[in-house]
PDB file of C-alpha atoms in Angstrom:
ATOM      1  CA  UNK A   1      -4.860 -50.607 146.775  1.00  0.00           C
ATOM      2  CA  UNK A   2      -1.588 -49.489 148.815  1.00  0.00           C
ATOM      3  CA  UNK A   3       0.040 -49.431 145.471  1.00  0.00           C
ATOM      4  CA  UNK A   4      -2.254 -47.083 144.294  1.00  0.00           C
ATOM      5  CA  UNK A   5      -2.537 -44.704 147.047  1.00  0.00           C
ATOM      6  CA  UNK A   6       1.114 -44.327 147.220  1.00  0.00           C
ATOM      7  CA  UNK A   7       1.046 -42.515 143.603  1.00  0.00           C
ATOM      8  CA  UNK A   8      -0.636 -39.240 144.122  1.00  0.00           C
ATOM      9  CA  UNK A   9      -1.494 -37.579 140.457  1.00  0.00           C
ATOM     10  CA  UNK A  10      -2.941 -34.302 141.759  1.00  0.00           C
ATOM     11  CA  UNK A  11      -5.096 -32.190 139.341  1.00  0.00           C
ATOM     12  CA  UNK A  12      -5.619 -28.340 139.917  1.00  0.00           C
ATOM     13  CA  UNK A  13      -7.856 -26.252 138.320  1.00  0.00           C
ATOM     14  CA  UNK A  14      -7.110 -22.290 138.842  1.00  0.00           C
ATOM     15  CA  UNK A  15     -10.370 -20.840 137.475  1.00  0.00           C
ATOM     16  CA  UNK A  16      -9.448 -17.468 138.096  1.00  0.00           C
ATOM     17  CA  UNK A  17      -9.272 -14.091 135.829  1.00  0.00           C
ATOM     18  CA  UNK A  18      -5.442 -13.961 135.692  1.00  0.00           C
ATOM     19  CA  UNK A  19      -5.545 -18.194 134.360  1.00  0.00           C
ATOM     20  CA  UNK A  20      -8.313 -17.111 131.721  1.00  0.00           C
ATOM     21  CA  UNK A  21      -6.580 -14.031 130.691  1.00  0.00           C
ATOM     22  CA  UNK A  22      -3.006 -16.312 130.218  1.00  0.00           C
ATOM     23  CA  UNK A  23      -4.805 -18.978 128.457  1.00  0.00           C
ATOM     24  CA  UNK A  24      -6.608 -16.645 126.551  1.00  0.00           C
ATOM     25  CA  UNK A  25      -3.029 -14.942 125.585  1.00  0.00           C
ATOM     26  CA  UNK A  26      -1.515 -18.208 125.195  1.00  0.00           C
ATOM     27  CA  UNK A  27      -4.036 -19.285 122.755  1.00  0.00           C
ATOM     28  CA  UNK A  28      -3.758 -15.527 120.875  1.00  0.00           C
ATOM     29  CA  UNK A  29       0.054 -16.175 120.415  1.00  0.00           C
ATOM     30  CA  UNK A  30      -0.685 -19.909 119.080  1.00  0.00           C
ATOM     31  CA  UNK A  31      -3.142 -18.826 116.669  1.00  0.00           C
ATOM     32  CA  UNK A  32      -1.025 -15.836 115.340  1.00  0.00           C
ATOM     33  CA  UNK A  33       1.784 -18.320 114.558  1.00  0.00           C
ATOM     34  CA  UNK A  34      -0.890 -20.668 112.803  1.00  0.00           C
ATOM     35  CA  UNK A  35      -1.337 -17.768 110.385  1.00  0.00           C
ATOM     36  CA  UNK A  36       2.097 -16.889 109.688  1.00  0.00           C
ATOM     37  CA  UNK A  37       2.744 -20.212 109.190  1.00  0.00           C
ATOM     38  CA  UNK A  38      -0.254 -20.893 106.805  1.00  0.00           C
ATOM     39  CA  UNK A  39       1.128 -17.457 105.059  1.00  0.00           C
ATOM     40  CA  UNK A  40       4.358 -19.674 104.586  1.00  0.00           C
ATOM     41  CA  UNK A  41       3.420 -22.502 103.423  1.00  0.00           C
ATOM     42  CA  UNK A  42       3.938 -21.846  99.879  1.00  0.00           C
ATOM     43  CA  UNK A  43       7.316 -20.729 100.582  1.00  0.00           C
ATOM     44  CA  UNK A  44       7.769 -23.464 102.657  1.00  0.00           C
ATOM     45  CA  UNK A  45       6.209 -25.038  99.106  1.00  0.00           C
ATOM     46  CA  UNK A  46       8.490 -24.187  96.675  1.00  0.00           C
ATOM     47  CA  UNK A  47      11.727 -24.528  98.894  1.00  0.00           C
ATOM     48  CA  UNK A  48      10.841 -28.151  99.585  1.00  0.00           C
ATOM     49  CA  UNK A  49      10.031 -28.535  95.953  1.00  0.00           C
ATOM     50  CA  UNK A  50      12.987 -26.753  94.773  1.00  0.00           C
ATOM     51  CA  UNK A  51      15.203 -29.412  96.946  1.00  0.00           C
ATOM     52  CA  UNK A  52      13.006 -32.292  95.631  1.00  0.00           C
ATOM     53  CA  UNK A  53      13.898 -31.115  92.059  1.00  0.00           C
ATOM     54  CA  UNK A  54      17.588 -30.635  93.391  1.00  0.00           C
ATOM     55  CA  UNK A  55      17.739 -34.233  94.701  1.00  0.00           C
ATOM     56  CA  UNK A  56      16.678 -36.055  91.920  1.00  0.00           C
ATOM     57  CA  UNK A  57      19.013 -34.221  89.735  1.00  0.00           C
ATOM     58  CA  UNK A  58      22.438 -34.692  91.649  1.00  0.00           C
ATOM     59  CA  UNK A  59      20.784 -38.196  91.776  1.00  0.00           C
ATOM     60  CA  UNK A  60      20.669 -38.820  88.234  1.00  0.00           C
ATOM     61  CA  UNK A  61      23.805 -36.745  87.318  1.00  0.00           C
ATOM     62  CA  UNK A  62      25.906 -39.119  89.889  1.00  0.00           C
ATOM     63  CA  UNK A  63      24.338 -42.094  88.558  1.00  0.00           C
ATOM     64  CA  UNK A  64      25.551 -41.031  84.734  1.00  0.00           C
ATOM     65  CA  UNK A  65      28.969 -40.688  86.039  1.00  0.00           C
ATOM     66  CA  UNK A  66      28.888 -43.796  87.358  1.00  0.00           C
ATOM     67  CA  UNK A  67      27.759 -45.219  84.255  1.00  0.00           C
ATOM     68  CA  UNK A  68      30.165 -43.706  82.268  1.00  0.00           C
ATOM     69  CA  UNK A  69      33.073 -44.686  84.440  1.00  0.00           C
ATOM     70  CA  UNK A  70      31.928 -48.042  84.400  1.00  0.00           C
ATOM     71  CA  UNK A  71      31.379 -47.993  80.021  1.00  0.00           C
ATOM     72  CA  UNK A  72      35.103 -46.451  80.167  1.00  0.00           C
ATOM     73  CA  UNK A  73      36.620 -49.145  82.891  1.00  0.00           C
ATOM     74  CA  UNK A  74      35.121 -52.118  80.441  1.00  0.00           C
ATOM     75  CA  UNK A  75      36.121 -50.747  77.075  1.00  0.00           C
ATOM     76  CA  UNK A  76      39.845 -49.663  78.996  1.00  0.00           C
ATOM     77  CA  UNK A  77      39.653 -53.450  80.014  1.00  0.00           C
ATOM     78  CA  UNK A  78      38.499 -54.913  77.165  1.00  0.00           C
ATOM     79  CA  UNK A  79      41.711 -53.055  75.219  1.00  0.00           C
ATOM     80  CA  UNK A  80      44.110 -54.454  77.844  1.00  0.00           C
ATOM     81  CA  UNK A  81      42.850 -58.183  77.580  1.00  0.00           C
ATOM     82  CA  UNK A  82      42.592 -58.362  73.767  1.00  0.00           C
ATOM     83  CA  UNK A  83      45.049 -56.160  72.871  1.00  0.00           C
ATOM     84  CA  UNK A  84      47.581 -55.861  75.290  1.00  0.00           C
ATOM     85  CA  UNK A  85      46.778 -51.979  74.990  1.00  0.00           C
ATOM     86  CA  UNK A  86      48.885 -49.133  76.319  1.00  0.00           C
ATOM     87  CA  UNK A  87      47.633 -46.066  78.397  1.00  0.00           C
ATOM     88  CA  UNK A  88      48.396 -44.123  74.966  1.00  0.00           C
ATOM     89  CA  UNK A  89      46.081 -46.438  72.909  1.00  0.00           C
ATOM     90  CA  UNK A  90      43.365 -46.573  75.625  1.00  0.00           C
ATOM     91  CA  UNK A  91      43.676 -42.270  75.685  1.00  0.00           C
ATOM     92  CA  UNK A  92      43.784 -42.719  71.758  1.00  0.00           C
ATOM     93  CA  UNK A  93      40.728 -44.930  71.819  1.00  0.00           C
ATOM     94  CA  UNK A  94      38.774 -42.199  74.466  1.00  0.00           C
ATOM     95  CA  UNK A  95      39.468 -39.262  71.720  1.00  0.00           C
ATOM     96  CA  UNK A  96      37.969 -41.567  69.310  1.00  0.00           C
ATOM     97  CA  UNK A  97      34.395 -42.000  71.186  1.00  0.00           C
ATOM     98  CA  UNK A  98      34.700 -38.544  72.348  1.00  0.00           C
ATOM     99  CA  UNK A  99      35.173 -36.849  68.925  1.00  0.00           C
ATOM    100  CA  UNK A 100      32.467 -39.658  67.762  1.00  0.00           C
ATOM    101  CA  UNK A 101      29.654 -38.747  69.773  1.00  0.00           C
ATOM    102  CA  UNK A 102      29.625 -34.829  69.060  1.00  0.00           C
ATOM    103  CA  UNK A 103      29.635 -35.964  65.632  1.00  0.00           C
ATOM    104  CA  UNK A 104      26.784 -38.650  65.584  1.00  0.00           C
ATOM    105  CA  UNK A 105      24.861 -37.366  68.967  1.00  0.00           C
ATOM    106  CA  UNK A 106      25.167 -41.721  69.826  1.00  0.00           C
ATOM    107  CA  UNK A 107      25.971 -42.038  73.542  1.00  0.00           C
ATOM    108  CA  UNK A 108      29.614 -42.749  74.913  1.00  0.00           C
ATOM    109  CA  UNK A 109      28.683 -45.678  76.069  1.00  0.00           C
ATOM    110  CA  UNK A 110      26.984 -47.286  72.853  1.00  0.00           C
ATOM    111  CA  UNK A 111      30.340 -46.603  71.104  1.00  0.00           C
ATOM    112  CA  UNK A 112      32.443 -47.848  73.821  1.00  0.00           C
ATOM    113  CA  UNK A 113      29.879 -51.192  73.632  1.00  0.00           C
ATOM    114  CA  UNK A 114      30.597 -51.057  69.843  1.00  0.00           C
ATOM    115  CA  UNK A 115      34.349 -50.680  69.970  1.00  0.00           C
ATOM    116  CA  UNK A 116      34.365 -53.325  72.708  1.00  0.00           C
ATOM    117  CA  UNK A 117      32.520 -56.040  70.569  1.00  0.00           C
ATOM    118  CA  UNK A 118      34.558 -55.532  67.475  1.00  0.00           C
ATOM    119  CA  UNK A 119      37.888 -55.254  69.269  1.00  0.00           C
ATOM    120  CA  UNK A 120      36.911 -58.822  70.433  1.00  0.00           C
ATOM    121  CA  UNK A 121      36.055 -60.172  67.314  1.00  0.00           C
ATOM    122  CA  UNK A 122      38.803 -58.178  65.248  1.00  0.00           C
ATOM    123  CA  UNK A 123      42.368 -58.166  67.508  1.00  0.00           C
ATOM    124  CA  UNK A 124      42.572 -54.727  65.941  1.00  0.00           C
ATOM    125  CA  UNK A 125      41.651 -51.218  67.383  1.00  0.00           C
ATOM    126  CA  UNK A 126      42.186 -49.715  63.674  1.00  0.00           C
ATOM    127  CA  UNK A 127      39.699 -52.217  61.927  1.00  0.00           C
ATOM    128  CA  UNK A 128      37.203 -52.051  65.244  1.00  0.00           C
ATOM    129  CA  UNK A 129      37.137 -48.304  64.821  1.00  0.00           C
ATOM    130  CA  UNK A 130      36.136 -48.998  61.151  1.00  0.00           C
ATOM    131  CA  UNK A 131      33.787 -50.932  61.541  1.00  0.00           C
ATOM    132  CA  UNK A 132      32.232 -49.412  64.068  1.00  0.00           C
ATOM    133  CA  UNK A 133      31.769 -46.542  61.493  1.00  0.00           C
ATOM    134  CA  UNK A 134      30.534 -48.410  58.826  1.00  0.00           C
ATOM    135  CA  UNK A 135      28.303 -49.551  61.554  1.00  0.00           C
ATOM    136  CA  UNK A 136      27.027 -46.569  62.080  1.00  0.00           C
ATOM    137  CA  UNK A 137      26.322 -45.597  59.091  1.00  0.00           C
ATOM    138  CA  UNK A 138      24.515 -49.070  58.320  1.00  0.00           C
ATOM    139  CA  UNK A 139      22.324 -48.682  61.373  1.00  0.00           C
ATOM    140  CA  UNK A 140      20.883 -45.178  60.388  1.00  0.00           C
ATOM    141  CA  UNK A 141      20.411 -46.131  56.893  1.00  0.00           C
ATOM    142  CA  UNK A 142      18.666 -48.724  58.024  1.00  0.00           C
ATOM    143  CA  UNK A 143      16.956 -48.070  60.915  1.00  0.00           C
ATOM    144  CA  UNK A 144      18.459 -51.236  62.849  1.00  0.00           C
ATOM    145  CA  UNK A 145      19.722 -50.940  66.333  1.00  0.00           C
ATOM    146  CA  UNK A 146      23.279 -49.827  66.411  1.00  0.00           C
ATOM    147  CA  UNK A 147      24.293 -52.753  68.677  1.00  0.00           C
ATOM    148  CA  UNK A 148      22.879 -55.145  66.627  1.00  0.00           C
ATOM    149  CA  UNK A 149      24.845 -54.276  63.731  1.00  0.00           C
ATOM    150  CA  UNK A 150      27.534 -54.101  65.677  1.00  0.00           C
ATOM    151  CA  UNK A 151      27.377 -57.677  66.778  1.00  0.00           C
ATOM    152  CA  UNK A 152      26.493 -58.480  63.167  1.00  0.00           C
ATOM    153  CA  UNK A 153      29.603 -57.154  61.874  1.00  0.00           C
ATOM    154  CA  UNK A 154      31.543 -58.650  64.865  1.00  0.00           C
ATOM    155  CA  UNK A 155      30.087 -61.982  63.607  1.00  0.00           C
ATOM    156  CA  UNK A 156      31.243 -61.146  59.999  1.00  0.00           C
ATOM    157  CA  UNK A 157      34.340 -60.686  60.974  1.00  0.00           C
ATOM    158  CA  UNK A 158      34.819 -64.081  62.208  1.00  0.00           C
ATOM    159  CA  UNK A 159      33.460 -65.484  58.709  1.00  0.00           C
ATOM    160  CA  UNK A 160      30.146 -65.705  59.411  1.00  0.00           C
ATOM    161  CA  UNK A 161      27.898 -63.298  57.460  1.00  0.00           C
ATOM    162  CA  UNK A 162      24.337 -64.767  58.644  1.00  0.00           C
ATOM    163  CA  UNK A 163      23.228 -62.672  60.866  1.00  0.00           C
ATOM    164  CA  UNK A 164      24.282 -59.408  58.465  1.00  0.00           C
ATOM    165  CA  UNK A 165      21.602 -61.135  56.381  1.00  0.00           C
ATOM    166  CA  UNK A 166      19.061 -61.601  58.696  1.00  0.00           C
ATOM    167  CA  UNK A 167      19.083 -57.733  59.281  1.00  0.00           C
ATOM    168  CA  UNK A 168      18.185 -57.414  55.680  1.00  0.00           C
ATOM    169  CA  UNK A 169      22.031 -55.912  54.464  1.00  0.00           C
ATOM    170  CA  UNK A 170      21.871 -56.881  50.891  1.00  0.00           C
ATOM    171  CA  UNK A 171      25.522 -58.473  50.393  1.00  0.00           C
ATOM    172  CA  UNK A 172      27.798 -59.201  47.848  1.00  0.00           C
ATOM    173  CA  UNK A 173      27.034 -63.547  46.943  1.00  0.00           C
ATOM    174  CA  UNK A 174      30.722 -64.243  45.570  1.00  0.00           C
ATOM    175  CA  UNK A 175      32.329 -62.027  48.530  1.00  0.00           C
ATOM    176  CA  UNK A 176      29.937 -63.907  50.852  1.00  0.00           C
ATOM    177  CA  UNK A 177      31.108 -67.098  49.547  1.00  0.00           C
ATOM    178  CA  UNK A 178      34.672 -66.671  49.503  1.00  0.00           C
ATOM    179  CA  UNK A 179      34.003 -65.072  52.857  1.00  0.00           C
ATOM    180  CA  UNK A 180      35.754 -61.780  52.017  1.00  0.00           C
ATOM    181  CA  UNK A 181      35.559 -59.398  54.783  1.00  0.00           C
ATOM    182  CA  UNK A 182      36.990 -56.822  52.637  1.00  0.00           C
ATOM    183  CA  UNK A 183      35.373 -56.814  49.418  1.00  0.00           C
ATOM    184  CA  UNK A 184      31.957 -57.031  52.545  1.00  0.00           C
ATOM    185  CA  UNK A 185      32.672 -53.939  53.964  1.00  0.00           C
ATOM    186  CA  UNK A 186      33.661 -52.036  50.215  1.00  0.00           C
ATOM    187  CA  UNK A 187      30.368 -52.954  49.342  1.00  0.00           C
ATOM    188  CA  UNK A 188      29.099 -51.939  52.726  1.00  0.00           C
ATOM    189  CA  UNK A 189      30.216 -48.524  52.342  1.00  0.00           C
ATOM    190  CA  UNK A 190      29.561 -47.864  49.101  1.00  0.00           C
ATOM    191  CA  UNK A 191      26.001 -48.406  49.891  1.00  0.00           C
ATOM    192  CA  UNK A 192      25.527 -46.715  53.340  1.00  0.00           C
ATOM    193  CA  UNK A 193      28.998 -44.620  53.614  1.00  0.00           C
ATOM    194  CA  UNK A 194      27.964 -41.305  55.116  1.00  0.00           C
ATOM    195  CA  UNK A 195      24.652 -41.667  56.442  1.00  0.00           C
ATOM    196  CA  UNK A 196      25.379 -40.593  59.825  1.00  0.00           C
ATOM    197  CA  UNK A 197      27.277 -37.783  58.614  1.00  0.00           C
ATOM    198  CA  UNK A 198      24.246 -36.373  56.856  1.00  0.00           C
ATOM    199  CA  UNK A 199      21.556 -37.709  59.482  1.00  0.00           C
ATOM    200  CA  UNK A 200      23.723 -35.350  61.823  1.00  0.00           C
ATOM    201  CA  UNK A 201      23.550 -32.222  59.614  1.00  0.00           C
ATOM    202  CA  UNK A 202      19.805 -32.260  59.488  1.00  0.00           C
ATOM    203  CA  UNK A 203      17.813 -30.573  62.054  1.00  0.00           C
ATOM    204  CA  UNK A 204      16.786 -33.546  63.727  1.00  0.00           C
ATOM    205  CA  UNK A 205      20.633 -34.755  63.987  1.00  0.00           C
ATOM    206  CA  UNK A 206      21.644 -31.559  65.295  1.00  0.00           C
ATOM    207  CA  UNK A 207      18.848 -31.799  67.935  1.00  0.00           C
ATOM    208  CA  UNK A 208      20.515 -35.312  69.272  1.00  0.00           C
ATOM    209  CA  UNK A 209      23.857 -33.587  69.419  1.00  0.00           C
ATOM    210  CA  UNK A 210      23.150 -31.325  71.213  1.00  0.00           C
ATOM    211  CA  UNK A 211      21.140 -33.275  73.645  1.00  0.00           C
ATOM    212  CA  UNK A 212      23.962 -35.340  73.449  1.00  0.00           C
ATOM    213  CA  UNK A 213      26.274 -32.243  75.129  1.00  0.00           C
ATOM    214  CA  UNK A 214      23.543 -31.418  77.771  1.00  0.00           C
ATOM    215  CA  UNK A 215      24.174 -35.374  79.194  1.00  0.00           C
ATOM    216  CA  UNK A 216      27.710 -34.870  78.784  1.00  0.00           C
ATOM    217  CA  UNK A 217      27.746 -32.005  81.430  1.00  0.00           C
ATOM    218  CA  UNK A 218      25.529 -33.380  83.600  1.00  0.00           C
ATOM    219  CA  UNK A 219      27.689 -36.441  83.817  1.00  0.00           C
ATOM    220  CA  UNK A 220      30.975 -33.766  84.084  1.00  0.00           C
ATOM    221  CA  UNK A 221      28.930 -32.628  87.357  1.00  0.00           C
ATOM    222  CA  UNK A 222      27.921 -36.433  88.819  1.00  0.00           C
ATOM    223  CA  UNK A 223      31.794 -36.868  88.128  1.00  0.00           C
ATOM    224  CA  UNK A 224      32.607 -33.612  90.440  1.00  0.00           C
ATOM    225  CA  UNK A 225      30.144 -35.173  93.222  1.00  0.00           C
ATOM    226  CA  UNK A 226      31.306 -38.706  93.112  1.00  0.00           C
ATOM    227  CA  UNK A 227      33.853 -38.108  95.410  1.00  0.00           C
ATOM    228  CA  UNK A 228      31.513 -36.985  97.911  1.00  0.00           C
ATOM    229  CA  UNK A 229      29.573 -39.755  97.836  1.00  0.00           C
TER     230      UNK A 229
END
């Protein structure tokens, strides 16, 4: 009971004309800001939306840079393991995607996955780059995912044509059985050879190019924020 005696909490209540007229000021200046900040709100509205919208974009611009150094550190390793590559050939290889995509509208990192596969399974950046256009042109033809014919071709490569097959590629019998990679991909091309080119030139094709472009800045700008970051 000490204890509690010894804390005083004193309440005072002034009800006189000067504490009614301050509160009643007090609460005139309190509601006045209410309304010019319910007057802001939609302002306040769009500026929070317009940061949201912001945001997400520098979010998803730095994450595509990020994915495309990674797809160009793999391919860049991938020519340095199997082919003992050169800054030259890896620069050489680069053009190649580059010039590749703004012809086909196919993501930089598809054809970096493509080139990496058959530079495995070929020891040869000329040959991977060839097949990796036949491949193309196989896979709109067709209709079959890109990196599945690329790994079917990779396998073909390597003598084994099965899984060409299996995507429904009618083949050559006598080349398949004398397992003539060659005389595969003559055939190959004389039966698809061009398709991408003319997919691109049609309206549709020129469509995916150019979305194609529109990623490619927005990954130039994730690249200018990565450092940043």
């Amino acid at each position: 009971e000490q204890s509690l005696m010894a804390i005083r909490i004193p309440i005072i209540s002034d009800f006189s004309d000067a504490g009614v007229k301050a509160a009643s000021k007090s609460f005139g200046d309190l509601q006045s800001k209410a309304k010019g900040l319910g007057a802001s709100l939609p302002l306040i509205g769009i500026a929070m939306a317009g940061i949201g919208a912001a945001s997400t974009f520098i979010y998803k611009a730095v994450q595509a840079a990020a994915d495309d150094q990674k797809s160009q550190a793999l391919l860049e390793r991938q020519l340095k393991q199997t082919l003992n590559a050169n800054d030259l050939l890896v620069a050489s290889m680069e053009r190649y995607v580059s010039k590749a995509q703004l012809a086909t509208g196919i993501t930089d990192t598809q054809l970096r996955d493509g080139l990496a596969t058959l530079v495995r399974a070929t020891g040869s950046a000329t040959e991977a780059q060839d097949l990796l256009n036949l491949s193309m042109d196989i896979s709109v033809a067709t209709g079959k995912d890109l990196d599945s014919v690329n790994l079917a071709l990779a396998k073909a490569a390597n003598g084994n044509f099965t899984a060409l097959t299996k995507l429904g590629i009618p083949l050559d019998e006598t080349a398949v059985k004398t397992k003539d990679l060659t005389e595969i991909t003559k055939s190959l091309n004389d039966q698809f050879g061009g398709a991408a080119a003319t997919a691109a030139n049609t309206f549709q094709g020129k469509i995916k190019i150019l979305k194609g472009q529109l990623g490619e800045i927005v990954e130039t700008i994730g690249a200018a924020l990565l450092p940043y970051l």
